[in-house]
Coordinates of C-alpha atoms and ligand atoms in Angstrom, one line a residue:
M1008 CA 116.5 106.3 116.3
K1009 CA 116.9 103.1 117.9
I1010 CA 117.1 102.3 121.5
T1011 CA 120.4 99.6 121.1
E1012 CA 122.1 103.5 118.8
R1013 CA 121.8 105.0 122.1
L1014 CA 122.7 102.9 124.7
R1015 CA 125.8 102.3 122.8
K1016 CA 126.6 106.2 123.3
P1017 CA 127.8 108.0 126.3
G1018 CA 125.6 109.4 129.0
K1019 CA 122.9 107.4 131.4
V1020 CA 119.5 105.7 129.1
F1021 CA 116.1 107.6 130.7
S1022 CA 112.7 106.5 129.7
F1023 CA 108.9 106.9 130.7
E1024 CA 105.9 103.9 130.1
F1025 CA 102.9 105.3 129.4
Y1026 CA 99.4 103.0 129.0
P1027 CA 97.3 104.1 125.7
P1028 CA 93.9 105.7 128.4
K1029 CA 90.1 105.3 127.5
T1030 CA 88.3 108.2 127.2
E1031 CA 89.0 111.2 125.2
A1032 CA 89.4 113.5 128.8
D1033 CA 92.4 111.2 129.4
S1034 CA 94.3 111.4 126.4
K1035 CA 94.0 115.0 126.9
K1036 CA 95.5 114.2 130.2
L1037 CA 98.0 112.3 128.7
F1038 CA 98.9 114.2 126.6
D1039 CA 99.8 116.6 128.5
T1040 CA 101.7 114.4 131.3
V1041 CA 103.7 114.0 128.3
R1042 CA 104.5 117.5 127.4
D1043 CA 104.9 117.9 130.8
L1044 CA 108.3 115.1 130.7
K1045 CA 109.4 115.8 128.0
T1046 CA 110.9 118.7 129.6
L1047 CA 113.0 116.5 131.1
G1048 CA 114.4 115.3 127.7
P1049 CA 113.4 111.4 127.8
D1050 CA 115.6 109.4 125.6
F1051 CA 112.2 107.6 124.5
I1052 CA 109.2 106.7 125.1
S1053 CA 106.9 103.5 125.4
I1054 CA 103.6 102.5 125.3
T1055 CA 102.2 99.7 126.1
N1056 CA 99.7 96.4 124.8
S1057 CA 97.3 94.7 126.4
S1058 CA 97.9 91.0 126.3
T1059 CA 94.0 89.9 125.4
G1060 CA 94.4 91.5 121.2
A1061 CA 91.3 93.3 121.5
T1062 CA 93.1 96.5 121.1
P1063 CA 96.9 95.8 118.9
Y1064 CA 96.2 99.2 117.8
R1065 CA 94.6 101.7 120.3
T1066 CA 98.8 101.2 120.9
V1067 CA 100.3 101.2 117.4
D1068 CA 97.7 105.3 116.8
L1069 CA 99.5 106.5 119.5
S1070 CA 103.1 105.2 119.5
G1071 CA 102.9 107.1 115.9
L1072 CA 101.2 109.9 117.1
I1073 CA 103.3 110.9 119.9
K1074 CA 106.3 110.0 117.7
A1075 CA 105.1 113.0 114.8
E1076 CA 103.9 115.1 117.0
L1077 CA 105.8 115.4 119.7
G1078 CA 108.8 114.3 118.6
L1079 CA 109.8 111.5 121.1
E1080 CA 111.4 108.7 120.0
V1081 CA 108.7 105.6 121.4
M1082 CA 109.0 102.1 122.1
A1083 CA 105.9 100.0 121.6
H1084 CA 105.0 96.5 123.6
L1085 CA 103.6 94.7 121.8
T1086 CA 101.8 91.6 122.9
C1087 CA 101.5 88.0 120.9
I1088 CA 99.5 85.4 122.9
G1089 CA 96.1 87.1 121.6
H1090 CA 97.4 87.5 118.3
S1091 CA 97.3 85.1 115.0
K1092 CA 101.5 85.8 112.7
A1093 CA 99.4 86.8 110.6
E1094 CA 98.1 90.1 113.0
I1095 CA 101.0 91.1 114.5
R1096 CA 102.3 91.4 110.6
G1097 CA 99.8 93.4 109.8
I1098 CA 100.6 95.4 113.0
A1099 CA 104.2 95.6 113.1
E1100 CA 103.7 96.9 108.8
R1101 CA 101.6 99.4 110.3
L1102 CA 104.2 101.1 112.9
K1103 CA 106.7 101.1 110.3
A1104 CA 104.8 102.9 107.9
M1105 CA 104.3 105.1 111.7
N1106 CA 107.9 105.8 111.4
I1107 CA 108.3 102.6 114.3
E1108 CA 111.8 101.0 115.6
N1109 CA 112.2 99.9 118.5
I1110 CA 109.5 97.3 119.6
L1111 CA 109.6 95.4 123.6
A1112 CA 108.5 91.7 122.5
L1113 CA 106.0 90.4 124.9
R1114 CA 104.1 87.0 125.5
G1115 CA 101.4 89.2 127.9
D1116 CA 99.0 87.8 131.3
M1117 CA 97.5 84.8 130.3
H1118 CA 94.9 84.8 132.6
N1119 CA 94.0 87.8 130.9
I1120 CA 93.1 86.1 128.1
E1121 CA 91.0 83.0 129.4
G1122 CA 87.6 83.2 128.4
R1123 CA 89.3 84.0 124.9
P1124 CA 89.2 81.5 122.4
P1125 CA 93.1 81.0 122.3
K1126 CA 94.8 81.7 119.0
K1127 CA 97.8 79.2 120.0
D1128 CA 100.0 81.1 117.4
Y1129 CA 102.7 81.5 119.9
R1130 CA 103.6 80.6 123.1
Y1131 CA 106.4 82.8 123.6
A1132 CA 108.1 86.2 123.8
S1133 CA 110.5 84.9 122.0
E1134 CA 108.5 83.1 119.0
L1135 CA 107.8 87.5 118.8
A1136 CA 111.3 88.5 118.8
A1137 CA 112.1 85.7 115.8
D1138 CA 109.4 86.8 113.9
L1139 CA 109.5 90.2 114.5
K1140 CA 113.7 89.8 114.0
E1141 CA 112.8 87.4 110.2
I1142 CA 110.3 91.1 109.1
G1143 CA 112.7 93.1 109.6
G1144 CA 113.4 96.8 110.2
F1145 CA 112.2 96.7 114.2
N1146 CA 115.3 96.7 117.4
I1147 CA 114.0 94.8 119.7
G1148 CA 113.7 94.4 123.6
G1149 CA 112.4 91.9 126.1
A1150 CA 111.5 91.8 129.0
G1151 CA 113.6 90.2 132.3
Y1152 CA 112.5 89.7 135.9
P1153 CA 115.4 90.1 138.9
E1154 CA 113.0 88.3 141.4
K1155 CA 111.9 86.2 138.2
H1156 CA 108.8 85.8 136.4
P1157 CA 105.6 84.2 138.6
E1158 CA 105.3 81.0 136.6
A1159 CA 109.3 80.3 136.3
A1160 CA 110.0 77.6 138.4
D1161 CA 113.3 79.5 139.6
L1162 CA 116.1 82.0 138.3
D1163 CA 118.7 80.2 136.4
S1164 CA 115.7 79.0 133.7
D1165 CA 113.8 82.3 133.9
I1166 CA 117.5 82.9 132.6
R1167 CA 118.1 79.8 129.8
A1168 CA 114.5 81.6 128.3
L1169 CA 116.5 84.5 129.3
K1170 CA 118.7 83.2 127.2
T1171 CA 117.0 81.7 124.4
K1172 CA 114.3 85.1 124.0
I1173 CA 117.3 87.5 123.1
E1174 CA 119.3 84.5 121.1
A1175 CA 116.1 85.0 118.9
G1176 CA 116.1 88.7 118.7
A1177 CA 115.7 90.6 121.4
E1178 CA 118.7 93.4 121.8
F1179 CA 117.9 94.9 125.4
I1180 CA 116.1 93.8 128.1
I1181 CA 114.0 96.0 130.4
T1182 CA 113.6 95.2 134.3
Q1183 CA 110.7 93.7 136.0
L1184 CA 109.9 96.8 138.5
F1185 CA 111.8 96.0 142.3
F1186 CA 112.3 97.8 145.3
E1187 CA 115.5 95.9 146.3
N1188 CA 117.7 96.5 144.4
R1189 CA 120.3 93.4 145.0
F1190 CA 118.3 91.6 143.1
Y1191 CA 118.8 93.4 140.1
F1192 CA 122.5 93.2 140.7
E1193 CA 121.9 89.6 141.6
F1194 CA 119.7 89.1 137.7
V1195 CA 123.1 91.0 135.6
E1196 CA 125.7 88.6 137.9
K1197 CA 123.9 85.3 136.5
A1198 CA 122.6 86.2 133.3
R1199 CA 125.7 87.6 132.5
K1200 CA 127.4 84.2 133.7
A1201 CA 125.2 82.6 131.8
G1202 CA 125.8 84.8 128.8
V1203 CA 123.2 87.1 128.2
S1204 CA 125.4 90.2 127.0
V1205 CA 122.2 92.9 125.8
P1206 CA 122.2 95.8 128.0
I1207 CA 119.6 95.8 131.3
I1208 CA 118.0 98.2 132.1
P1209 CA 116.1 98.4 135.2
G1210 CA 113.1 99.3 135.4
L1211 CA 111.4 101.3 138.4
M1212 CA 108.2 102.2 140.0
P1213 CA 107.6 104.9 143.1
L1214 CA 105.0 103.8 145.0
T1215 CA 102.7 106.6 144.9
S1216 CA 99.3 105.5 147.3
Y1217 CA 98.4 102.9 149.9
K1218 CA 96.1 101.1 147.2
Q1219 CA 99.0 100.3 145.5
L1220 CA 101.2 99.4 148.1
C1221 CA 98.1 97.0 149.2
N1222 CA 98.1 95.5 145.4
F1223 CA 101.2 96.0 144.0
P1224 CA 103.9 93.6 145.3
N1225 CA 100.7 90.8 144.5
M1226 CA 100.1 91.9 141.4
F1227 CA 103.6 92.3 140.3
S1228 CA 105.0 89.1 142.3
V1229 CA 107.7 91.3 143.8
L1230 CA 109.3 91.7 147.4
L1231 CA 108.4 94.9 148.8
P1232 CA 110.9 95.9 151.8
R1233 CA 109.7 96.6 155.2
E1234 CA 110.7 100.6 155.1
V1235 CA 108.7 100.8 151.9
K1236 CA 106.1 98.7 153.8
E1237 CA 106.2 100.5 156.9
N1238 CA 105.9 104.0 155.4
I1239 CA 103.2 103.8 153.0
E1240 CA 101.2 102.6 155.8
K1241 CA 101.8 105.7 157.7
Y1242 CA 101.0 108.6 155.3
A1243 CA 98.3 106.6 154.0
E1244 CA 96.5 109.6 153.9
D1245 CA 99.1 112.3 154.5
K1246 CA 99.2 112.0 149.5
D1247 CA 101.4 115.0 150.1
S1248 CA 103.9 113.3 152.2
L1249 CA 104.2 109.7 151.4
L1250 CA 105.2 111.2 147.5
K1251 CA 107.9 112.1 149.1
F1252 CA 108.5 109.5 151.0
S1253 CA 108.4 107.3 147.6
V1254 CA 110.7 110.1 145.5
E1255 CA 113.3 109.6 147.9
Y1256 CA 113.2 106.3 148.0
A1257 CA 112.4 106.1 144.3
S1258 CA 115.9 108.4 143.9
R1259 CA 118.7 106.6 146.2
Q1260 CA 117.8 103.3 144.1
A1261 CA 118.0 105.2 141.2
E1262 CA 120.8 106.3 142.5
D1263 CA 122.4 103.6 143.2
L1264 CA 122.0 101.2 140.2
L1265 CA 123.5 103.8 137.6
R1266 CA 126.7 104.4 139.6
N1267 CA 126.9 100.5 140.0
G1268 CA 126.4 100.3 136.1
A1269 CA 122.7 100.1 135.6
P1270 CA 122.9 101.7 131.6
G1271 CA 120.6 103.8 132.4
V1272 CA 116.2 103.7 134.4
H1273 CA 113.6 103.0 132.6
F1274 CA 109.8 104.6 134.8
Y1275 CA 107.1 103.5 135.5
T1276 CA 104.9 106.3 135.4
L1277 CA 101.2 105.1 135.2
N1278 CA 100.9 108.5 133.4
R1279 CA 102.1 111.0 135.4
S1280 CA 105.1 113.5 135.5
K1281 CA 104.9 114.3 139.1
A1282 CA 106.9 112.2 141.2
T1283 CA 109.0 111.0 138.0
K1284 CA 109.9 114.5 137.4
E1285 CA 111.5 115.1 140.7
I1286 CA 113.3 111.6 140.9
L1287 CA 115.2 112.5 138.0
K1288 CA 115.7 115.9 139.0
N1289 CA 117.2 114.5 142.1
I1290 CA 119.5 112.6 140.6
R1291 CA 120.5 114.3 137.6
Ligands
FAD410 P1 108.2 85.3 128.7 O1 110.0 85.6 127.9 O2 107.4 84.3 127.4 O3 108.5 84.2 129.5 C1 106.4 83.9 129.9 C2 107.0 83.2 130.9 O4 107.8 81.7 130.0 C3 108.4 82.7 131.8 O5 108.4 81.9 133.1 C4 109.6 82.2 131.7 O6 110.7 81.7 132.1 C5 109.1 81.0 130.2 N1 109.2 80.6 128.9 C6 109.3 81.8 128.2 N2 110.4 81.0 127.1 C7 110.5 79.8 127.7 C8 110.7 78.8 126.9 N3 111.0 78.2 125.4 N4 110.7 77.6 127.6 C9 110.2 76.7 129.2 N5 109.6 78.2 129.5 C10 109.6 79.5 128.8 N6 101.7 92.9 129.7 C11 100.8 93.3 128.9 O7 99.9 92.9 129.3 N7 101.3 94.2 128.1 C12 101.8 95.3 128.0 O8 102.1 96.3 127.8 C13 103.8 94.6 129.3 N8 104.8 95.5 129.4 C14 105.5 94.9 130.1 C15 107.3 95.7 130.3 C16 108.2 95.0 130.8 C17 109.1 96.0 131.4 C18 107.8 94.2 131.5 C19 108.4 93.1 132.8 C20 106.6 93.4 131.0 C21 105.7 94.1 130.7 N9 104.5 93.0 130.5 C22 103.3 93.8 129.7 C23 104.4 91.5 131.9 C24 104.4 90.5 130.4 O9 103.6 90.2 129.8 C25 104.0 89.2 131.5 O10 104.9 89.5 132.8 C26 103.7 88.0 130.9 O11 103.5 87.1 131.7 C27 105.1 87.5 130.6 O12 105.8 88.4 129.7 P2 107.0 87.5 129.0 O13 107.4 88.8 127.6 O14 107.3 87.9 129.3 O15 107.3 86.3 129.2

């Protein structure tokens, strides 16, 4: 089912994001995790893609396999900066052959393709969305940034770029993770004022290790509230308490988002099931 069709139906939409594993052992683990999370009845799952363009078929093949073997609705992420237009057409055809109807159209991170010869066919995700729309048959999503994309001068210009992406073909938006809901609500309000009317699904990620606390805020250019920082520092050596705090915090975030109009929640699972399972149990 196309995600937009599901979004039109009653009920909140829940989805889980996974990344393609590198080894066979990790592949097996991933299938176990996806099977485990399938019991929660997600509306769709998504599979990330590398920005480099070096391994697009890992995402494509894994998406097809999960859909065929586990019967889950899948959204494949597709980045464009590492690809030529001809390559994108090839990937899109293969996704179609695997019955994948939903694509998250992304630019990809520039620093990931440093040192590789640029393909020059794509500069922005909106150009990919336009090409996918022309190819036809896909429900196209795009990324949004409640705390603005790190390269954007300000949130207003980023929202103008978002609008261009939607005009080009994106029919729903999934946001970057954030830890303070006010960023999501302000973003949605500004986007609506700018004429963006498509559903905007918030993305949530429970931090489950001290290492993530050190890396993620910088990596994703998001602010970390003092409460989260202090608790994760406090429980750096106590995994169970840390998980308990993160689950409780993300559950609170999710409840507030859903109560105040978010159409659903997209969970960044990092290929693990425990935290996401607990949060969904809490909010349901
Ligand atoms: P764009 O929408 O093209 O925006 C990139 C920048 O260009 C922004 O600053 C924007 O304001 C600006 N811009 C856009 N259009 C214009 C224009 N017409 N004129 C001027 N400026 C413009 N990365 C991966 O490598 N693989 C993944 O699987 C992946 N999945 C993701 C999933 C989600 C939900 C999110 C939020 C991000 C994901 N990313 C992924 C990260 C993403 O690739 C990076 O954030 C990347 O830097 C930007 O991608 P984008 O699609 O948002 O780009």
